[in-house]
Short mmCIF file of C-alpha atoms and ligand atoms in Angstrom, two decimals:
data_model
loop_
_atom_site.label_atom_id
_atom_site.label_comp_id
_atom_site.label_asym_id
_atom_site.label_seq_id
_atom_site.Cartn_x
_atom_site.Cartn_y
_atom_site.Cartn_z
CA UNK U 1 11.19 -0.99 56.38
CA UNK U 2 8.96 -1.93 53.58
CA UNK U 3 9.55 -3.95 50.28
CA UNK U 4 10.09 -1.80 47.19
CA UNK U 5 6.34 -2.70 46.25
CA UNK U 6 3.55 -3.76 48.96
CA UNK U 7 0.24 -4.06 47.81
CA UNK U 8 -2.45 -4.19 50.83
CA UNK U 9 -5.96 -5.05 50.48
CA UNK U 10 -6.25 -3.77 46.76
CA UNK U 11 -9.97 -3.64 45.42
CA UNK U 12 -10.22 -2.59 41.76
CA UNK U 13 -13.89 -2.95 40.79
CA UNK U 14 -15.93 -1.83 37.50
CA UNK U 15 -19.65 -0.87 37.42
CA UNK U 16 -21.21 -2.48 34.53
CA UNK U 17 -24.85 -2.35 33.43
CA UNK U 18 -25.25 -5.76 34.85
CA UNK U 19 -23.64 -5.15 38.21
CA UNK U 20 -20.41 -4.71 39.65
CA UNK U 21 -17.46 -6.80 38.61
CA UNK U 22 -14.84 -7.30 41.34
CA UNK U 23 -11.96 -7.66 39.06
CA UNK U 24 -9.27 -7.28 42.00
CA UNK U 25 -10.60 -8.15 45.12
CA UNK U 26 -8.56 -7.98 48.48
CA UNK U 27 -5.30 -8.36 47.12
CA UNK U 28 -1.98 -8.40 48.62
CA UNK U 29 1.48 -8.35 46.97
CA UNK U 30 4.75 -7.87 47.67
CA UNK U 31 7.80 -7.30 45.58
CA UNK U 32 11.42 -7.11 46.97
CA UNK U 33 14.38 -4.87 45.21
CA UNK U 34 16.06 -7.11 42.83
CA UNK U 35 13.19 -9.78 42.60
CA UNK U 36 10.89 -11.01 40.04
CA UNK U 37 7.62 -11.95 41.00
CA UNK U 38 5.30 -13.57 38.39
CA UNK U 39 1.26 -13.42 38.54
CA UNK U 40 -0.18 -16.50 36.96
CA UNK U 41 -3.65 -17.33 36.60
CA UNK U 42 -6.39 -17.87 33.79
CA UNK U 43 -7.99 -15.10 31.63
CA UNK U 44 -10.18 -12.80 33.72
CA UNK U 45 -8.44 -13.53 36.94
CA UNK U 46 -7.48 -9.84 37.48
CA UNK U 47 -4.00 -9.85 36.58
CA UNK U 48 -4.05 -7.14 34.29
CA UNK U 49 -6.33 -5.29 36.43
CA UNK U 50 -3.88 -5.45 39.27
CA UNK U 51 -1.19 -4.03 36.97
CA UNK U 52 -2.74 -1.20 35.88
CA UNK U 53 -4.05 -0.12 39.59
CA UNK U 54 -0.37 0.28 40.58
CA UNK U 55 0.44 2.48 37.24
CA UNK U 56 -2.67 4.39 37.90
CA UNK U 57 -4.30 3.51 34.65
CA UNK U 58 -7.72 2.85 36.04
CA UNK U 59 -9.86 5.53 34.61
CA UNK U 60 -13.17 6.46 35.74
CA UNK U 61 -16.21 6.53 35.79
CA UNK U 62 -16.79 2.60 35.36
CA UNK U 63 -13.59 1.56 36.80
CA UNK U 64 -12.24 2.56 40.55
CA UNK U 65 -9.71 1.51 42.92
CA UNK U 66 -11.93 1.27 45.79
CA UNK U 67 -9.61 0.63 48.78
CA UNK U 68 -6.27 -0.70 49.60
CA UNK U 69 -2.69 0.69 49.72
CA UNK U 70 0.12 0.35 46.88
CA UNK U 71 3.31 1.32 48.80
CA UNK U 72 5.93 1.94 46.42
CA UNK U 73 9.36 3.05 47.86
CA UNK U 74 7.77 3.47 51.01
CA UNK U 75 5.04 6.11 49.58
CA UNK U 76 1.16 5.15 49.10
CA UNK U 77 0.71 5.41 45.05
CA UNK U 78 -3.29 6.01 45.78
CA UNK U 79 -2.46 9.09 47.41
CA UNK U 80 -0.82 10.53 44.43
CA UNK U 81 -2.31 13.09 42.48
CA UNK U 82 -1.93 13.11 38.53
CA UNK U 83 1.16 14.96 38.35
CA UNK U 84 2.70 13.17 41.49
CA UNK U 85 2.05 9.89 39.27
CA UNK U 86 3.12 10.93 36.17
CA UNK U 87 6.44 11.60 37.61
CA UNK U 88 6.74 8.06 38.94
CA UNK U 89 5.02 6.49 35.87
CA UNK U 90 7.51 5.80 33.02
CA UNK U 91 10.43 6.60 35.31
CA UNK U 92 10.55 4.89 38.63
CA UNK U 93 8.03 2.13 37.51
CA UNK U 94 7.75 1.28 34.04
CA UNK U 95 5.32 -0.91 32.13
CA UNK U 96 5.81 -3.22 28.96
CA UNK U 97 2.31 -4.61 27.43
CA UNK U 98 1.32 -7.59 25.55
CA UNK U 99 0.58 -5.82 22.31
CA UNK U 100 3.63 -3.46 21.03
CA UNK U 101 2.10 -2.57 18.03
CA UNK U 102 -1.23 -1.19 20.05
CA UNK U 103 1.32 0.53 22.66
CA UNK U 104 3.53 2.46 20.41
CA UNK U 105 2.11 5.44 18.38
CA UNK U 106 2.08 4.77 14.84
CA UNK U 107 2.50 8.40 13.82
CA UNK U 108 5.75 9.04 15.39
CA UNK U 109 8.94 7.50 14.79
CA UNK U 110 10.51 5.28 17.20
CA UNK U 111 13.22 7.68 17.93
CA UNK U 112 10.60 10.26 19.10
CA UNK U 113 9.12 7.57 21.50
CA UNK U 114 12.41 7.03 23.03
CA UNK U 115 13.78 10.47 23.30
CA UNK U 116 10.34 11.49 25.19
CA UNK U 117 10.76 9.87 28.50
CA UNK U 118 14.60 10.89 28.54
CA UNK U 119 13.55 14.74 27.79
CA UNK U 120 10.69 14.44 30.47
CA UNK U 121 12.27 12.45 33.33
CA UNK U 122 16.06 12.62 32.91
CA UNK U 123 16.04 15.98 31.87
CA UNK U 124 18.18 15.50 28.76
CA UNK U 125 18.25 17.97 26.11
CA UNK U 126 17.28 16.72 22.62
CA UNK U 127 20.87 15.83 21.52
CA UNK U 128 21.91 13.87 24.52
CA UNK U 129 18.51 11.95 24.36
CA UNK U 130 19.15 11.23 20.74
CA UNK U 131 22.74 9.77 21.32
CA UNK U 132 21.06 7.81 24.75
CA UNK U 133 18.21 6.75 22.50
CA UNK U 134 20.22 5.14 19.91
CA UNK U 135 22.59 3.63 22.24
CA UNK U 136 19.38 1.90 24.07
CA UNK U 137 18.31 0.44 20.45
CA UNK U 138 21.84 -1.13 20.29
CA UNK U 139 21.32 -2.44 23.76
CA UNK U 140 18.12 -4.39 23.33
CA UNK U 141 19.92 -6.05 20.62
CA UNK U 142 18.80 -4.50 17.60
CA UNK U 143 21.44 -3.61 14.96
CA UNK U 144 21.43 -0.54 12.36
CA UNK U 145 20.34 1.58 15.34
CA UNK U 146 20.50 4.93 13.69
CA UNK U 147 18.21 3.77 10.79
CA UNK U 148 15.79 2.28 13.33
CA UNK U 149 16.00 5.49 15.13
CA UNK U 150 14.06 7.42 12.15
CA UNK U 151 11.58 4.35 11.40
CA UNK U 152 7.69 3.82 12.27
CA UNK U 153 6.33 1.10 14.16
CA UNK U 154 4.83 -0.44 11.15
CA UNK U 155 8.23 -1.06 9.77
CA UNK U 156 9.48 -3.13 12.57
CA UNK U 157 8.88 -6.98 13.21
CA UNK U 158 7.17 -8.07 16.45
CA UNK U 159 10.03 -9.12 18.11
CA UNK U 160 11.78 -5.71 17.33
CA UNK U 161 8.78 -3.94 18.52
CA UNK U 162 8.68 -5.59 21.92
CA UNK U 163 12.54 -4.92 22.15
CA UNK U 164 11.87 -1.17 21.44
CA UNK U 165 9.23 -1.43 24.11
CA UNK U 166 11.87 -2.87 26.65
CA UNK U 167 14.02 0.12 25.54
CA UNK U 168 11.55 2.72 26.43
CA UNK U 169 10.72 0.92 29.56
CA UNK U 170 14.27 0.61 30.86
CA UNK U 171 15.41 4.01 29.57
CA UNK U 172 14.68 5.76 32.82
CA UNK U 173 16.42 2.97 34.87
CA UNK U 174 13.02 2.10 36.76
CA UNK U 175 13.32 0.23 40.08
CA UNK U 176 10.17 -1.83 38.91
CA UNK U 177 9.24 -3.15 35.84
CA UNK U 178 5.95 -4.37 35.34
CA UNK U 179 5.47 -6.67 32.01
CA UNK U 180 2.06 -7.86 31.20
CA UNK U 181 2.42 -11.04 29.08
CA UNK U 182 5.28 -9.55 27.16
CA UNK U 183 6.13 -12.53 25.02
CA UNK U 184 2.55 -13.94 24.49
CA UNK U 185 2.63 -12.76 21.05
CA UNK U 186 6.10 -13.76 19.86
CA UNK U 187 7.51 -17.06 18.84
CA UNK U 188 9.43 -19.07 21.03
CA UNK U 189 12.88 -18.18 20.00
CA UNK U 190 12.09 -14.41 20.09
CA UNK U 191 10.26 -15.19 23.46
CA UNK U 192 13.47 -16.43 24.81
CA UNK U 193 15.80 -13.80 23.41
CA UNK U 194 13.16 -11.27 24.92
CA UNK U 195 13.44 -12.98 28.48
CA UNK U 196 17.05 -12.93 28.49
CA UNK U 197 17.08 -9.30 27.79
CA UNK U 198 14.75 -8.93 30.61
CA UNK U 199 17.19 -10.89 32.99
CA UNK U 200 20.20 -9.05 31.96
CA UNK U 201 18.86 -5.53 32.59
CA UNK U 202 17.79 -6.70 35.67
CA UNK U 203 20.94 -8.23 36.94
CA UNK U 204 22.58 -5.19 35.68
CA UNK U 205 20.35 -2.78 37.36
CA UNK U 206 18.89 -4.71 40.56
CA UNK U 207 15.65 -3.81 38.87
CA UNK U 208 12.76 -5.74 40.40
CA UNK U 209 10.38 -7.46 37.62
CA UNK U 210 6.33 -8.00 38.32
CA UNK U 211 5.85 -10.27 35.28
CA UNK U 212 2.25 -11.36 34.31
CA UNK U 213 2.00 -14.47 32.27
CA UNK U 214 0.02 -17.71 32.11
CA UNK U 215 3.02 -19.46 30.73
CA UNK U 216 4.31 -21.55 33.55
CA UNK U 217 7.40 -22.26 31.20
CA UNK U 218 7.95 -18.53 31.38
CA UNK U 219 7.48 -18.64 35.25
CA UNK U 220 9.74 -21.23 35.87
CA UNK U 221 12.58 -19.54 33.87
CA UNK U 222 12.00 -16.04 35.61
CA UNK U 223 10.11 -16.20 38.95
CA UNK U 224 11.65 -15.96 42.37
CA UNK U 225 8.43 -15.77 43.76
CA UNK U 226 5.11 -16.59 42.56
CA UNK U 227 1.33 -15.29 43.00
CA UNK U 228 -1.37 -17.53 41.80
CA UNK U 229 -4.64 -15.34 41.22
CA UNK U 230 -8.24 -16.60 40.41
CA UNK U 231 -11.71 -14.62 39.96
CA UNK U 232 -9.60 -11.43 41.50
CA UNK U 233 -8.28 -13.07 44.33
CA UNK U 234 -4.88 -14.44 45.54
CA UNK U 235 -5.48 -18.32 46.05
CA UNK U 236 -1.76 -19.52 46.67
CA UNK U 237 1.64 -17.68 46.67
CA UNK U 238 5.34 -18.83 47.29
CA UNK U 239 8.88 -19.59 46.12
CA UNK U 240 8.85 -20.76 42.57
CA UNK U 241 10.63 -24.11 43.56
CA UNK U 242 8.48 -24.58 46.29
CA UNK U 243 5.33 -23.92 44.70
CA UNK U 244 5.94 -26.09 41.48
CA UNK U 245 7.24 -29.10 43.81
CA UNK U 246 4.64 -28.64 46.20
CA UNK U 247 1.55 -26.90 45.01
CA UNK U 248 -1.01 -26.57 47.62
CA UNK U 249 -4.07 -25.18 46.02
CA UNK U 250 -6.34 -27.51 43.68
CA UNK U 251 -6.23 -24.55 41.40
CA UNK U 252 -2.32 -24.58 41.16
CA UNK U 253 -2.08 -28.01 40.94
CA UNK U 254 -4.58 -28.08 37.88
CA UNK U 255 -2.58 -24.97 36.17
CA UNK U 256 0.53 -27.33 36.87
CA UNK U 257 -0.77 -30.53 35.41
CA UNK U 258 -2.37 -28.71 32.39
CA UNK U 259 1.43 -27.89 31.48
CA UNK U 260 2.58 -30.56 28.99
CA UNK U 261 5.88 -32.50 29.87
CA UNK U 262 7.71 -34.04 27.16
CA UNK U 263 8.40 -37.32 28.79
CA UNK U 264 4.89 -37.98 30.24
CA UNK U 265 3.14 -37.78 26.98
CA UNK U 266 -0.51 -38.21 27.22
CA UNK U 267 -3.20 -39.07 24.57
CA UNK U 268 -5.07 -35.85 25.89
CA UNK U 269 -3.54 -32.78 27.37
CA UNK U 270 -5.05 -31.72 31.18
CA UNK U 271 -7.43 -29.07 31.53
CA UNK U 272 -9.11 -27.95 34.70
CA UNK U 273 -12.63 -28.90 34.29
CA UNK U 274 -15.34 -26.29 34.05
CA UNK U 275 -14.56 -22.56 33.51
CA UNK U 276 -13.79 -19.24 35.66
CA UNK U 277 -16.92 -18.09 37.28
CA UNK U 278 -19.09 -15.28 35.84
CA UNK U 279 -17.65 -12.20 37.91
CA UNK U 280 -21.27 -10.98 38.12
CA UNK U 281 -22.67 -14.36 39.76
CA UNK U 282 -20.07 -14.45 42.53
CA UNK U 283 -21.29 -15.40 45.75
CA UNK U 284 -19.69 -15.96 49.41
CA UNK U 285 -17.69 -19.35 48.66
CA UNK U 286 -14.54 -20.46 47.46
CA UNK U 287 -14.44 -19.26 44.00
CA UNK U 288 -13.11 -22.50 42.46
CA UNK U 289 -15.52 -24.77 44.42
CA UNK U 290 -17.50 -26.13 41.50
CA UNK U 291 -14.03 -26.82 39.64
CA UNK U 292 -12.66 -28.53 42.43
CA UNK U 293 -12.26 -32.51 43.26
CA UNK U 294 -11.96 -31.61 46.94
CA UNK U 295 -15.19 -29.80 47.07
CA UNK U 296 -16.61 -29.66 50.82
CA UNK U 297 -19.83 -28.43 52.08
CA UNK U 298 -18.05 -25.13 53.67
CA UNK U 299 -16.31 -24.46 50.36
CA UNK U 300 -19.79 -23.33 48.88
CA UNK U 301 -20.70 -21.16 51.57
CA UNK U 302 -17.59 -19.31 53.20
CA UNK U 303 -14.64 -17.90 51.55
CA UNK U 304 -11.16 -19.35 52.95
CA UNK U 305 -8.57 -16.70 53.62
CA UNK U 306 -4.85 -16.77 52.60
CA UNK U 307 -2.86 -18.25 55.43
CA UNK U 308 0.57 -19.82 55.75
CA UNK U 309 0.94 -23.55 55.28
CA UNK U 310 3.97 -25.43 55.06
CA UNK U 311 7.49 -24.37 53.35
CA UNK U 312 6.51 -20.55 53.61
CA UNK U 313 3.68 -20.84 51.17
CA UNK U 314 0.42 -18.99 51.87
CA UNK U 315 -2.81 -20.77 50.42
CA UNK U 316 -6.72 -19.73 50.38
CA UNK U 317 -8.17 -23.29 50.79
CA UNK U 318 -10.55 -25.11 53.40
CA UNK U 319 -8.50 -28.17 53.32
CA UNK U 320 -5.84 -26.48 55.42
CA UNK U 321 -8.11 -25.22 57.75
CA UNK U 322 -7.68 -27.55 60.54
CA UNK U 323 -10.90 -27.12 62.34
CA UNK U 324 -12.79 -28.23 59.41
CA UNK U 325 -14.53 -31.50 59.48
CA UNK U 326 -13.53 -32.84 55.94
CA UNK U 327 -16.93 -34.08 54.29
N1 LIG C 401 -13.10 -1.84 31.67
C1 LIG C 401 -13.67 -2.72 32.11
N2 LIG C 401 -15.41 -3.02 32.62
C2 LIG C 401 -15.65 -4.09 33.14
N3 LIG C 401 -14.88 -5.15 33.73
C3 LIG C 401 -13.80 -5.12 33.40
C4 LIG C 401 -12.77 -4.13 32.54
N4 LIG C 401 -11.69 -4.62 32.35
C5 LIG C 401 -11.68 -5.79 32.79
N5 LIG C 401 -12.69 -5.98 33.41
C6 LIG C 401 -13.28 -7.44 34.06
O1 LIG C 401 -12.03 -7.63 35.09
C7 LIG C 401 -11.80 -8.81 35.23
C8 LIG C 401 -10.30 -9.21 35.23
O2 LIG C 401 -9.70 -8.80 34.30
P1 LIG C 401 -8.17 -8.67 33.80
O3 LIG C 401 -8.03 -7.90 32.39
O4 LIG C 401 -7.21 -8.19 34.84
O5 LIG C 401 -7.75 -10.16 33.46
P2 LIG C 401 -6.67 -10.79 33.12
O6 LIG C 401 -6.26 -11.76 34.50
O7 LIG C 401 -5.63 -10.23 32.37
O8 LIG C 401 -6.89 -11.80 31.82
P3 LIG C 401 -5.66 -12.30 30.66
O9 LIG C 401 -5.18 -13.26 30.87
O10 LIG C 401 -7.28 -12.68 29.50
O11 LIG C 401 -5.24 -11.02 30.29
C9 LIG C 401 -12.30 -9.64 34.34
O12 LIG C 401 -13.57 -10.32 34.80
C10 LIG C 401 -12.54 -8.72 33.18
O13 LIG C 401 -14.04 -8.96 32.54
MG1 LIG C 402 -4.39 -9.48 31.10
#
């Protein structure tokens, strides 16, 4: 039996004037029912493109899912046509984006945007959809629901808009919610409230969450399982406690070291030296090699594959390859 979401060997590439950007390159990922999986990684590591590939939002001609499988509830989404995808999107799989302002339509009222999926996917009539929409506004913790129903997005604060995005996303009781940096644009108190909301809906409905964030605090709060991406690849993955207590990949260690800890204040915050490589200049190698303090000769010429190490974690790093002579 397959997990709710199983991504296998996903490759999503963009053709640009300067060459091919392998935004997502042979990525695998599993999300079980009721589980929260977090994808972490620096800017440009392929997190959003992974999410957009699942949602069927990679639009040609430049961008294309080149190969792989995205099994959702036993069916390969990559074999779906546009209509089949539309039936799943916003219904069984919903997504919330980092910028609620740009995801909501400024010329439609909040109410119009809330009732649309209820009418399309849940086949409700307008009256029932309106009743449900007003309930949903209340469920995401906004008072004066009837007044908000007739408001436009520019009349709401960032925190309220993100709550509305969540209301739209959960309106059809999705099996999977993809949240791409849902709290990055919000201040910390609102951020905590939004995360609490997501947790509440997850507990109520056994929904699964694929949460994309670069904030390790959010990961620690939310994740059951963590996938670390770097330059379009998964470099490490594991249960959240194991991964935080026992990170294996030098990149994961660097990420965790970059997180400020109140009782271990330093004069300067640690940051991983160097920069994410230019996606147009990647050659066969470990893509992290020139930022890695453990870099060996083989790291410069061959790509390590993801393999099981201790504690059920998986890591793609030559340090864990026993046959390698560590030089
Ligand atoms: N339309 C596009 N055309 C060309 N390259 C693209 C396009 N969209 C994304 N990319 C490239 O794909 C790579 C992955 O981008 P992606 O948006 O998935 O990163 P990310 O991990 O979500 O980063 P961030 O944390 O900044 O949101 C980047 O190198 C990006 O430049
Ligand atoms: Mg992104």
